[in-house]
mmCIF file of C-alpha atoms in Angstrom:
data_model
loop_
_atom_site.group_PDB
_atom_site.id
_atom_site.type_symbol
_atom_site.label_atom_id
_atom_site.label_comp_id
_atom_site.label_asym_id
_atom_site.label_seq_id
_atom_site.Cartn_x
_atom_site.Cartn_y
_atom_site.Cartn_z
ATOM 1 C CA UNK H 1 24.724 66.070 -14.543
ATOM 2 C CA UNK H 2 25.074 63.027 -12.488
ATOM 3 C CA UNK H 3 28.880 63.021 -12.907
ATOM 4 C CA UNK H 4 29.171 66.007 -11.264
ATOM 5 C CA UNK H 5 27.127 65.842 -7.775
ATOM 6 C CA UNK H 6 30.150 65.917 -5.357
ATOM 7 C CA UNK H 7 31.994 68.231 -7.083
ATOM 8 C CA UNK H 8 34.291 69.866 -4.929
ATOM 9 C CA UNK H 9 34.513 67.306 -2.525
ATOM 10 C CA UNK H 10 38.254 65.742 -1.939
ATOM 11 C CA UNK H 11 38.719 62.236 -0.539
ATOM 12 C CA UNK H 12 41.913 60.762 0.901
ATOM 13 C CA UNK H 13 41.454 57.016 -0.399
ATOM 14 C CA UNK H 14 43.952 54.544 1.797
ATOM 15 C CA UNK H 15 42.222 51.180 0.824
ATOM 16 C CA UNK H 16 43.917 48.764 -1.417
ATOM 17 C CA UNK H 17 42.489 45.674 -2.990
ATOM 18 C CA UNK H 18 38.681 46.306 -4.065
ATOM 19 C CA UNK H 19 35.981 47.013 -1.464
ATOM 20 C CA UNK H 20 37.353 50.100 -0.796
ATOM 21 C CA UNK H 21 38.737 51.078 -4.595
ATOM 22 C CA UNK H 22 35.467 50.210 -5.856
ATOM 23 C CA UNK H 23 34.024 52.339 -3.316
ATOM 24 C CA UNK H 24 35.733 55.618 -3.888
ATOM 25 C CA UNK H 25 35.608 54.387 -7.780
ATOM 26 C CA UNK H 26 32.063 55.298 -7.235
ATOM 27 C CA UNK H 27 32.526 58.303 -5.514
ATOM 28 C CA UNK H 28 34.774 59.258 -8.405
ATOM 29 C CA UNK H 29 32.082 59.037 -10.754
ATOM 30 C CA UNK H 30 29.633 61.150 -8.965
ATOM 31 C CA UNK H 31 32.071 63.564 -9.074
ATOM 32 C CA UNK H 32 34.734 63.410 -6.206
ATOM 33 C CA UNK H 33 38.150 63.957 -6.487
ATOM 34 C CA UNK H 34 40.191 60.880 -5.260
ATOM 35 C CA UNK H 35 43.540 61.381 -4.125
ATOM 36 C CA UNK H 36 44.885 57.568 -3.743
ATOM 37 C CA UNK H 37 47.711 57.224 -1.131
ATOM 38 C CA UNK H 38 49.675 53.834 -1.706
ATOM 39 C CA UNK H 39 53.121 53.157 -0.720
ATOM 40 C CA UNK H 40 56.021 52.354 -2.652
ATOM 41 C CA UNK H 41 55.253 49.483 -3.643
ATOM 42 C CA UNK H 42 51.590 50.391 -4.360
ATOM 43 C CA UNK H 43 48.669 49.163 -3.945
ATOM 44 C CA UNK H 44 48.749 45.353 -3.911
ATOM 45 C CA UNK H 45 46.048 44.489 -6.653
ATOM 46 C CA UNK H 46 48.575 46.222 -9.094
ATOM 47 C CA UNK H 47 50.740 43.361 -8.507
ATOM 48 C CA UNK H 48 48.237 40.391 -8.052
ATOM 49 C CA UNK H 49 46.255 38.010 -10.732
ATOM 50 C CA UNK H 50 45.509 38.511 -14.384
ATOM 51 C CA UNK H 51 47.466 41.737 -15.837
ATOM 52 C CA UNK H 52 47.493 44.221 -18.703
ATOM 53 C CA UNK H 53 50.587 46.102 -19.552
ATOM 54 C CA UNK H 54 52.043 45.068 -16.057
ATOM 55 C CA UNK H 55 49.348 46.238 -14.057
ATOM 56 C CA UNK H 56 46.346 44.143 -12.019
ATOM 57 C CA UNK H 57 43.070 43.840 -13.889
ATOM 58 C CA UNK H 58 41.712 44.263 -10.055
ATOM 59 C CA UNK H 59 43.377 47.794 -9.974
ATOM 60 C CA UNK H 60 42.300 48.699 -13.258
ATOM 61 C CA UNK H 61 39.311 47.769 -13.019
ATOM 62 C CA UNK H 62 38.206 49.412 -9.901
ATOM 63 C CA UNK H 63 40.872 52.846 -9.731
ATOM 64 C CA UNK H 64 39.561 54.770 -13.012
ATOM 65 C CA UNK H 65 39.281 58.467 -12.442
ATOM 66 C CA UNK H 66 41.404 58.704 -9.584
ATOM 67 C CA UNK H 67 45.077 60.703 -8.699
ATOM 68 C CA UNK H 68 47.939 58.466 -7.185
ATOM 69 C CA UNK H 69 49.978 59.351 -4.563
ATOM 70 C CA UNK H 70 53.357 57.401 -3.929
ATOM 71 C CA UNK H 71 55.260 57.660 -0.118
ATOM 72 C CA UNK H 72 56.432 55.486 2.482
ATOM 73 C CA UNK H 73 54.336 56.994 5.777
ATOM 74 C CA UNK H 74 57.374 55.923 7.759
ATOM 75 C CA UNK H 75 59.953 58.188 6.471
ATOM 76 C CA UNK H 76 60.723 61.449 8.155
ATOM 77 C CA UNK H 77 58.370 64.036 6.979
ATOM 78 C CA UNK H 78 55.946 62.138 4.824
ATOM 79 C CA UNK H 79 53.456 62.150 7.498
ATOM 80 C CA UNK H 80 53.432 65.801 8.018
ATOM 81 C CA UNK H 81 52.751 66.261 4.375
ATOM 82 C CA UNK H 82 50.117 63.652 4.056
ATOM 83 C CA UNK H 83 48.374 65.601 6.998
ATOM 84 C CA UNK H 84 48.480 68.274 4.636
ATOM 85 C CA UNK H 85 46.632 66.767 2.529
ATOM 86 C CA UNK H 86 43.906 65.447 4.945
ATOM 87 C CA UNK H 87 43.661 69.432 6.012
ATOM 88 C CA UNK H 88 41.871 70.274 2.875
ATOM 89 C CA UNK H 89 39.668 67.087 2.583
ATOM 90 C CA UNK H 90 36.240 66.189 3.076
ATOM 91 C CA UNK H 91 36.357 62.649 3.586
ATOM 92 C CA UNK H 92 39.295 59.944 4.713
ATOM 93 C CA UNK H 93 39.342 56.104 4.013
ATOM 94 C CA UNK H 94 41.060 53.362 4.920
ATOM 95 C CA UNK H 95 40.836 49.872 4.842
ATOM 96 C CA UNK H 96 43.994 48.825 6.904
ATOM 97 C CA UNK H 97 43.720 46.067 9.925
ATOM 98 C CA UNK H 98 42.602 47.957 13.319
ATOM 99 C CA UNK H 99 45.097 49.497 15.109
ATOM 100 C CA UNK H 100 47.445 50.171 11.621
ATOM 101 C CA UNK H 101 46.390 53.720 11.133
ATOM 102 C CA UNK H 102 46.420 54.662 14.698
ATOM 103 C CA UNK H 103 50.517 53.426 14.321
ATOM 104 C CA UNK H 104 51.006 55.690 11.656
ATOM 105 C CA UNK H 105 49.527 58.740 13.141
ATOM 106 C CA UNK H 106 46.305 58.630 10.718
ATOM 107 C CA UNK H 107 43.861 57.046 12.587
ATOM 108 C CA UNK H 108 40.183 59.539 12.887
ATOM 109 C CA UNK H 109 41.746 60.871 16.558
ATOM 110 C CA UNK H 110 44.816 62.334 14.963
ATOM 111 C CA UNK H 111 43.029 63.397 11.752
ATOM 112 C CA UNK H 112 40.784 65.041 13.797
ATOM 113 C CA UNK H 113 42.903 67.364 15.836
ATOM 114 C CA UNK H 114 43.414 68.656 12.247
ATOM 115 C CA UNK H 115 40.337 68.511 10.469
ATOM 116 C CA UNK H 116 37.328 68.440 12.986
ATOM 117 C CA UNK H 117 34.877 68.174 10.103
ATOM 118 C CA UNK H 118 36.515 65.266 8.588
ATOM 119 C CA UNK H 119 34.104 62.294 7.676
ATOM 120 C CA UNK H 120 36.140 59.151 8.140
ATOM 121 C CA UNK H 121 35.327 55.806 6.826
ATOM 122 C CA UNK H 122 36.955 52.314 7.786
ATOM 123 C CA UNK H 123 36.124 49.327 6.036
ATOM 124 C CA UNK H 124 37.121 45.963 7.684
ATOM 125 C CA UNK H 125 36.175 42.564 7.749
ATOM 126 C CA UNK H 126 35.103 42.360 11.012
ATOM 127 C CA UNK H 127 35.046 45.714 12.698
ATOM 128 C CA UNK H 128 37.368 47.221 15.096
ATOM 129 C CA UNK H 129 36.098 45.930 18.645
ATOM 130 C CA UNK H 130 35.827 41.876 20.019
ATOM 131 C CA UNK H 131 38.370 39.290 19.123
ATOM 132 C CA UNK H 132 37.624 38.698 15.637
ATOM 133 C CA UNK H 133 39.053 42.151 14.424
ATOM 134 C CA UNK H 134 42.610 41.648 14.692
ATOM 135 C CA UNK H 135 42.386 38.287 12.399
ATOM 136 C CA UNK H 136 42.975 38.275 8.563
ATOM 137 C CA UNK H 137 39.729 37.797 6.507
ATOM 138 C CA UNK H 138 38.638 38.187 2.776
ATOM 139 C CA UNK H 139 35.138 37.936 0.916
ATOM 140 C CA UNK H 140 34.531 34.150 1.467
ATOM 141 C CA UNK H 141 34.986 34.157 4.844
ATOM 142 C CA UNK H 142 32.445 37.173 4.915
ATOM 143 C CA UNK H 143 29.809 35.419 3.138
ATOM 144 C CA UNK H 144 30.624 32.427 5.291
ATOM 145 C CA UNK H 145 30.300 33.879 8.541
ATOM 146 C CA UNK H 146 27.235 35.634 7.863
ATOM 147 C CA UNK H 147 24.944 33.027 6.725
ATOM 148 C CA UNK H 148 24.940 34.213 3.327
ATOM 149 C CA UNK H 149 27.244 31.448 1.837
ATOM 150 C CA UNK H 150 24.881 28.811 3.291
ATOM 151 C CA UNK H 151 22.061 29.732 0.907
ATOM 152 C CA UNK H 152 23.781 28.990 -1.801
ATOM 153 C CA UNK H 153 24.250 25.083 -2.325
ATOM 154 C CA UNK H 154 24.370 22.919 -4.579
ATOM 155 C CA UNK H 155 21.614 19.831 -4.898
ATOM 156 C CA UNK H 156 23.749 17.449 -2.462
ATOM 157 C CA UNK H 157 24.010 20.637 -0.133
ATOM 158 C CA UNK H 158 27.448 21.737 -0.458
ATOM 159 C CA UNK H 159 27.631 25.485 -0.467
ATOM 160 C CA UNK H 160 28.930 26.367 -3.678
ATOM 161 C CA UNK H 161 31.696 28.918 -3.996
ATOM 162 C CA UNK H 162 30.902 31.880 -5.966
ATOM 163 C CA UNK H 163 33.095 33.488 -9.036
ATOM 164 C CA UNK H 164 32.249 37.136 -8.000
ATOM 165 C CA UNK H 165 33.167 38.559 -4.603
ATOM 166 C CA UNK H 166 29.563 39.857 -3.333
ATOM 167 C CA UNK H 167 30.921 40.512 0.380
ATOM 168 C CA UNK H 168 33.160 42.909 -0.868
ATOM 169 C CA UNK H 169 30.982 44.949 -3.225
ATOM 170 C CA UNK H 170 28.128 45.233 -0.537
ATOM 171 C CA UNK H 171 30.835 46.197 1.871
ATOM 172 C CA UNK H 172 31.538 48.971 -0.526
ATOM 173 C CA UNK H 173 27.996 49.950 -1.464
ATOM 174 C CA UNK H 174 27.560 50.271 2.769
ATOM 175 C CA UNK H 175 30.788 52.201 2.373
ATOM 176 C CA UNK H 176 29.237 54.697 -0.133
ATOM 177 C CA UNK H 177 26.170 55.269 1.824
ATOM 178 C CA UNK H 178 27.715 55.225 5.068
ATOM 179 C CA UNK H 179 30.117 58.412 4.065
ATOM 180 C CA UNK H 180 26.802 60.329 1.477
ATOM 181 C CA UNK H 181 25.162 60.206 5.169
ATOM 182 C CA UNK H 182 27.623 61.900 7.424
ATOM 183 C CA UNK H 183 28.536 64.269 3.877
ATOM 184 C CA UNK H 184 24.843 65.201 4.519
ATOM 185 C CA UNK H 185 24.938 65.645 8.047
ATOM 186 C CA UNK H 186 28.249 67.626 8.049
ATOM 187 C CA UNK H 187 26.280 70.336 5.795
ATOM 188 C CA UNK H 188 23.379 69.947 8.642
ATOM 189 C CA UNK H 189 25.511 70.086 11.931
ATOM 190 C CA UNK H 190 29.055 71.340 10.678
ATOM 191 C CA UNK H 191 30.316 68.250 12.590
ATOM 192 C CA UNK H 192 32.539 65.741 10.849
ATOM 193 C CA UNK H 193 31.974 61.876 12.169
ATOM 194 C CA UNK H 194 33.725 58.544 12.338
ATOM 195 C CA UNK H 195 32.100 55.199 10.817
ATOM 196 C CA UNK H 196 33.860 51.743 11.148
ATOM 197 C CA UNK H 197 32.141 49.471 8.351
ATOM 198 C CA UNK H 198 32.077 45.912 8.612
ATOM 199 C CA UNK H 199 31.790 43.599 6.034
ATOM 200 C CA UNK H 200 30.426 40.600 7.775
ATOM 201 C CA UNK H 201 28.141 42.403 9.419
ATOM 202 C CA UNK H 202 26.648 44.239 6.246
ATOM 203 C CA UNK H 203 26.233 40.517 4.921
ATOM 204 C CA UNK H 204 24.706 39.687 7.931
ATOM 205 C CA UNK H 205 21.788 42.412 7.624
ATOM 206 C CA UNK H 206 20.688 40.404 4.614
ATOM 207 C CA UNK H 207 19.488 37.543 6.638
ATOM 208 C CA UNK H 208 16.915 39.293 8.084
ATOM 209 C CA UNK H 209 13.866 37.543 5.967
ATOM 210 C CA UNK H 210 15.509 34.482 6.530
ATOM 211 C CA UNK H 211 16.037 34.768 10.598
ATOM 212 C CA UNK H 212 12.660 35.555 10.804
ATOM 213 C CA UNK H 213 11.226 32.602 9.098
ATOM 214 C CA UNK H 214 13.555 30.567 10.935
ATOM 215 C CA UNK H 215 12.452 31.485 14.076
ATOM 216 C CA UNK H 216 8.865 30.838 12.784
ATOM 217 C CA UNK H 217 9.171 27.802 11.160
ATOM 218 C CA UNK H 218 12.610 26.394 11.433
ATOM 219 C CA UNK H 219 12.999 26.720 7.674
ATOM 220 C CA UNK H 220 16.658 27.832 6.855
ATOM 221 C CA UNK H 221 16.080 28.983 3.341
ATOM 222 C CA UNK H 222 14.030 32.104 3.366
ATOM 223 C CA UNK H 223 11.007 32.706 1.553
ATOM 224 C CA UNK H 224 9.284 29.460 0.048
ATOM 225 C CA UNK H 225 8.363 31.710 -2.913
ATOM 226 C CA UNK H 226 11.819 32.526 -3.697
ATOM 227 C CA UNK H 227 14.325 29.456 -2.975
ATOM 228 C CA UNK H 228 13.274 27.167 -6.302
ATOM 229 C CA UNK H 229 10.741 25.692 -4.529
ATOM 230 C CA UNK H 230 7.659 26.889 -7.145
ATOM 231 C CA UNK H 231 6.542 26.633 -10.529
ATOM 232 C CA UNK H 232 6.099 30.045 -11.776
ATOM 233 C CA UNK H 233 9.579 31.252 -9.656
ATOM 234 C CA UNK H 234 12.215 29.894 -11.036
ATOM 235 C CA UNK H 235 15.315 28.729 -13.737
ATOM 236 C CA UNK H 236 14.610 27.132 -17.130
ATOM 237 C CA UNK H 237 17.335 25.545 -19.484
ATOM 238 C CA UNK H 238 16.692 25.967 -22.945
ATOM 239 C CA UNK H 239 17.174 23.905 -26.328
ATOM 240 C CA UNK H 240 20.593 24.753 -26.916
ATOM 241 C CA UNK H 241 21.676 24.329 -23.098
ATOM 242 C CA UNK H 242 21.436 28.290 -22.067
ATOM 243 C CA UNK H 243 19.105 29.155 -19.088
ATOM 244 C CA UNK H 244 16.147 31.427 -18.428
ATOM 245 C CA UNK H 245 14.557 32.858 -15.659
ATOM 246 C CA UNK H 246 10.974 32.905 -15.166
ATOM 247 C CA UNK H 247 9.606 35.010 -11.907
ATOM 248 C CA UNK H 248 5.904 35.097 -12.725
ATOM 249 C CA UNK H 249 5.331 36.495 -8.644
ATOM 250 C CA UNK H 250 1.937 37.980 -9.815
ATOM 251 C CA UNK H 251 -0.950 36.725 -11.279
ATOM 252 C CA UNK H 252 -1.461 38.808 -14.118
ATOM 253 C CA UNK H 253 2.180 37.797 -15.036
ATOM 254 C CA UNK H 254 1.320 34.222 -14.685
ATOM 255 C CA UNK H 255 -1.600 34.599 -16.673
ATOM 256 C CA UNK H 256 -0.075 36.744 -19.538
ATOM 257 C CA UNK H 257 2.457 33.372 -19.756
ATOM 258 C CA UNK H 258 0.177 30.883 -20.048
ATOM 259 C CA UNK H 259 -1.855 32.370 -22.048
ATOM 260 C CA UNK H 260 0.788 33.409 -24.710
ATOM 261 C CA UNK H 261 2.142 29.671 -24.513
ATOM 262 C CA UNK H 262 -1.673 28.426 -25.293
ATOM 263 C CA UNK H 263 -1.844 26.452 -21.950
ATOM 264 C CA UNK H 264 -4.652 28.122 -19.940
ATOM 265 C CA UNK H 265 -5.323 25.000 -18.083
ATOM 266 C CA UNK H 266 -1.863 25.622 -16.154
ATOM 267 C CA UNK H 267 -3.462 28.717 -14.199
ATOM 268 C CA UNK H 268 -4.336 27.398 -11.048
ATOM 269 C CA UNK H 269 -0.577 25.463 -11.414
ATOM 270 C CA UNK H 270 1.392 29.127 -10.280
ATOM 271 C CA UNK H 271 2.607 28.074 -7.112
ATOM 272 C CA UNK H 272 2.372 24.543 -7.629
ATOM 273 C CA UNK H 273 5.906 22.506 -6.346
ATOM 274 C CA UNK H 274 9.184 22.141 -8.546
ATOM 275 C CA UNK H 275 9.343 18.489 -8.140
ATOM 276 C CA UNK H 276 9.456 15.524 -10.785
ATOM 277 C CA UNK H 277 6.258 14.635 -9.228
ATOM 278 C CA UNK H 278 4.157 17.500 -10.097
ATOM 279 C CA UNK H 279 3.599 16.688 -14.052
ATOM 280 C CA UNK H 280 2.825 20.445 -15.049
ATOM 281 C CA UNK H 281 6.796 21.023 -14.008
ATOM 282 C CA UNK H 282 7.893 18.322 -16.260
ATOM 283 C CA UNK H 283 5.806 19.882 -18.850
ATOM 284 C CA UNK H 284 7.170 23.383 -17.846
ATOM 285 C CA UNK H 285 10.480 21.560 -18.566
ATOM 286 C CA UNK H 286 9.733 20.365 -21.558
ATOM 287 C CA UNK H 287 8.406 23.435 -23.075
ATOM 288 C CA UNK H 288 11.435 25.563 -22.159
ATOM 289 C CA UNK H 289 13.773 22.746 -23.686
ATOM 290 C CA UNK H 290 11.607 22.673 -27.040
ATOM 291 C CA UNK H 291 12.347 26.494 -27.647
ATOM 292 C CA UNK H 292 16.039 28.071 -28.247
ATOM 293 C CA UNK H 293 18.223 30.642 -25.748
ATOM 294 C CA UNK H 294 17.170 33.290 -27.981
ATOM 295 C CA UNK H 295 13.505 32.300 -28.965
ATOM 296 C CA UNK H 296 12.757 32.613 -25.299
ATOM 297 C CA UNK H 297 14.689 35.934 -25.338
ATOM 298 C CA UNK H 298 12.038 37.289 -27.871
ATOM 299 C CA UNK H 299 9.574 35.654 -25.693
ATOM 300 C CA UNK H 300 10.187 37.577 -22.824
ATOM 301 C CA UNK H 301 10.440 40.723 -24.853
ATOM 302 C CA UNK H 302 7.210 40.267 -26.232
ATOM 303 C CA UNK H 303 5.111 38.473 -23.510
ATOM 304 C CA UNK H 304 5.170 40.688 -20.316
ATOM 305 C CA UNK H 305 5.639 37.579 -17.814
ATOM 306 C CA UNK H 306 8.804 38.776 -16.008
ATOM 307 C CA UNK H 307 11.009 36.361 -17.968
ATOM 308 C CA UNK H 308 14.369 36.851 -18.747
ATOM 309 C CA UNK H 309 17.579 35.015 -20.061
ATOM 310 C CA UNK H 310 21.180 34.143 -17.661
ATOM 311 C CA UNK H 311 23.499 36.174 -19.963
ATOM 312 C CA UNK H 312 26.792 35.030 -19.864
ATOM 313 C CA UNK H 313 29.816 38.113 -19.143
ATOM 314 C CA UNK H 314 30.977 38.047 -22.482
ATOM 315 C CA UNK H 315 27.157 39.085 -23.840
ATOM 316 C CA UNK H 316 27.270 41.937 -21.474
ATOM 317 C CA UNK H 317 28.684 44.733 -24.489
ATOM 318 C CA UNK H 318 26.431 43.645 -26.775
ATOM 319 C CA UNK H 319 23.122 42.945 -25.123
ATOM 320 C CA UNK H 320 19.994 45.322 -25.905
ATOM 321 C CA UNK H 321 19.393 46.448 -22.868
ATOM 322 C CA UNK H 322 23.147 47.467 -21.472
ATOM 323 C CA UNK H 323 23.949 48.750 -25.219
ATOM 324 C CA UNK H 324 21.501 51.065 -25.043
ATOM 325 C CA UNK H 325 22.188 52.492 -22.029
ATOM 326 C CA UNK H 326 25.896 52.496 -22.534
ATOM 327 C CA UNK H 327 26.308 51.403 -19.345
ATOM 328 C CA UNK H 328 29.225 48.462 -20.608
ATOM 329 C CA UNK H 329 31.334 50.209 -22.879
ATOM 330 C CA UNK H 330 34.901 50.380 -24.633
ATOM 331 C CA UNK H 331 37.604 52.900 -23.601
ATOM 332 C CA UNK H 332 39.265 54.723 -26.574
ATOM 333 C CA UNK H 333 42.141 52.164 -25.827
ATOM 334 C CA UNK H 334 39.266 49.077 -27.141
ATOM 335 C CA UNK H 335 39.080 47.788 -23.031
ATOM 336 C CA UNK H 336 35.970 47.051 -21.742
ATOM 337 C CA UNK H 337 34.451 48.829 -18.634
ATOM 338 C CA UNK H 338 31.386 49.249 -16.834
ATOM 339 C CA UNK H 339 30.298 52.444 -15.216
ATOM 340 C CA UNK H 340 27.240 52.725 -12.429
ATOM 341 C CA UNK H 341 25.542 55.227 -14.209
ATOM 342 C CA UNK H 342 23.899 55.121 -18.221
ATOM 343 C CA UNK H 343 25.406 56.618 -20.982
ATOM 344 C CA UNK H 344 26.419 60.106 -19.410
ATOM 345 C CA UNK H 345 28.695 58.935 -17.573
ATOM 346 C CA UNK H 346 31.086 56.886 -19.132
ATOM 347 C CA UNK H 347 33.775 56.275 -16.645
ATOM 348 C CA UNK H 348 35.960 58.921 -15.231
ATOM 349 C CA UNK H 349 39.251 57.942 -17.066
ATOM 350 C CA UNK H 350 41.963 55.870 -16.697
ATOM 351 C CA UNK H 351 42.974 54.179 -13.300
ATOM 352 C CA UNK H 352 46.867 56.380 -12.529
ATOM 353 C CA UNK H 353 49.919 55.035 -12.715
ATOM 354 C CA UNK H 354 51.849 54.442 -9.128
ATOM 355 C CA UNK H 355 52.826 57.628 -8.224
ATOM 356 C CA UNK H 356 51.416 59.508 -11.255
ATOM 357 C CA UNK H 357 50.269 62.945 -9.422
ATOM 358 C CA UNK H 358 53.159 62.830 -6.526
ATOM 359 C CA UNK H 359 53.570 66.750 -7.962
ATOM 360 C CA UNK H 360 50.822 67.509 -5.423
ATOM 361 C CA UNK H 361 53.184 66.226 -2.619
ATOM 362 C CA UNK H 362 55.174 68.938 -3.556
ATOM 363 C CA UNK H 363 52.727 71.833 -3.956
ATOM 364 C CA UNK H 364 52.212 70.520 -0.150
ATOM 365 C CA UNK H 365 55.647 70.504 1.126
ATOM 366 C CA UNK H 366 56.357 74.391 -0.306
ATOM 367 C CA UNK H 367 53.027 75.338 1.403
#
């Protein structure tokens, strides 16, 4: 069972917000135990935006599965019973500002005196060396930094700010893989490892297509093909104002299109230009406006031609191919979740309450 690959394996989670929750989230649902450490106050997305019952949508969303521990580090004793703790696990994160662990005596040095097998994960904006670590940061500036934000603008060429964080959940995905690695190499070598994972510089890595062509051409916007620059590549609105996507790469995909719209004298058109000039794209245009949001859906299901429709969130539960797979699914309480596995695995529970499994604090101290 998928759920249950890293059984056995106990992680000391110390991020708050959600590259790091949604991290260990998905360590949860392979199968980790998560022992959350927040202070008294918890962890800060409990208290911040939207909220259900009193608690963060952000926390709830990204927490499920895990076991909450409640203490302020800088009261006497807490810190040897947190150590404790960190005895008996096989991986530590945090996702504190440099320098904050190493105050509290739980930075990978101390840890390690303790636990040389340890496998301890950092996530921070900007890593933990140069002058940039020490400053604040947060998703945008991430995707800003990086390059990334600059490929997406708007038609006058102002970047346009996104409504999902995508620094932060590739900072976590780096996260996961980062600490499956040095799991793996532990069981190799015996020998635990530190890894410092910044966010920037995992967005950063993505502009490595687009560097290249740079350098080449002096074109800032990647590969031709894929920017909106051609015909068969590209985004569609429909009848009733919805959108499609058409990506029609190869030419037996092209082909299997035209043909099934009855317009084989568009073949040679495939990587023709996505301008008002070119009169096969204001025919393209045309056609996709003279057919509904879900007459094209059919389309694509029927006509192999790599098209498929922008789904809104809200059609998320409902759609074929997610409701089938379970993947988006309602808790027993009637709240929508999403789990990174199919039907299976359908979440690992609910996200704890501050402070819910504190009991294991003291099963600690009486050891």
């Amino acid at each position: 069972m998928i759920e249950g690959m890293l059984e056995g394996i106990r992680v000391i989670d110390f991020t708050n917000y959600l590259p790091g929750p949604f991290a260990s989230q998905r360590l949860a649902e392979l199968g980790a135990e998560i022992i959350k450490i927040e202070s008294v106050q918890g962890d800060p997305a409990r208290h911040t935006g939207l909220k259900r019952d009193g608690t963060g949508i952000v926390y709830l969303a990204n927490n499920r599965g895990k076991k909450s521990i409640s203490v302020d580090l800088k009261k006497e004793g807490s810190l040897e019973v947190i150590l404790g703790l960190i005895d008996s696990a096989d991986v530590v994160m945090e996702s504190y500002r440099p320098g904050v662990m190493e105050k509290l005596g739980l930075d990978y040095e101390s840890v390690k005196k303790r636990n040389e097998k340890v496998v301890y994960c950092s996530i921070t904006g900007y890593g933990d060396k140069g002058e940039w670590s020490s400053l604040g940061s947060h998703d945008l500036n991430y995707m800003a930094l990086s390059g990334v934000l600059a490929q997406l603008k708007d038609k006058t060429g102002r970047p346009i700010h996104p409504s999902i964080t995508i620094a932060d959940y590739f900072g976590s995905f780096a996260a996961c893989e980062r600490i499956l690695a040095a799991l793996l190499s532990k069981i190799r070598t015996g020998k635990g490892s530190y890894h410092c994972i910044s966010i920037t510089d995992v967005m950063a890595t993505m502009m490595g297509n687009h560097l290249a062509i740079y350098e080449e051409t002096g074109e800032p916007y990647g590969i031709s093909q894929l920017n909106g620059e051609i015909l068969c590549y590209g985004i569609y609105e429909t009848m009733d104002g919805r959108f499609i996507t058409l990506a029609a790469l190869e030419e037996k995909f092209w082909i299997n299109f035209c043909k099934a719209i009855d317009r084989p004298d568009w073949k040679n058109a495939q990587f023709s230009c996505q301008k008002e000039s070119n009169p096969v794209f204001r025919e393209m245009n045309q056609l996709f406006l003279s057919k509904s949001f879900h007459e094209w859906i059919e389309f694509g299901r029927q006509v192999d031609c790599c098209l498929s429709p922008v789904l809104e969130v809200g059609e998320l539960e409902n759609f074929p191919y997610f409701r089938d797979k379970g993947m988006v699914h309602r808790t027993e309480e009637g709240h929508l979740e999403v789990s990174m596995h199919d039907a299976s695995v359908k979440g690992t529970g609910k996200s704890p309450s501050l402070g819910e499994h504190n009991s294991l604090l003291d099963s600690q101290v009486r050891q």
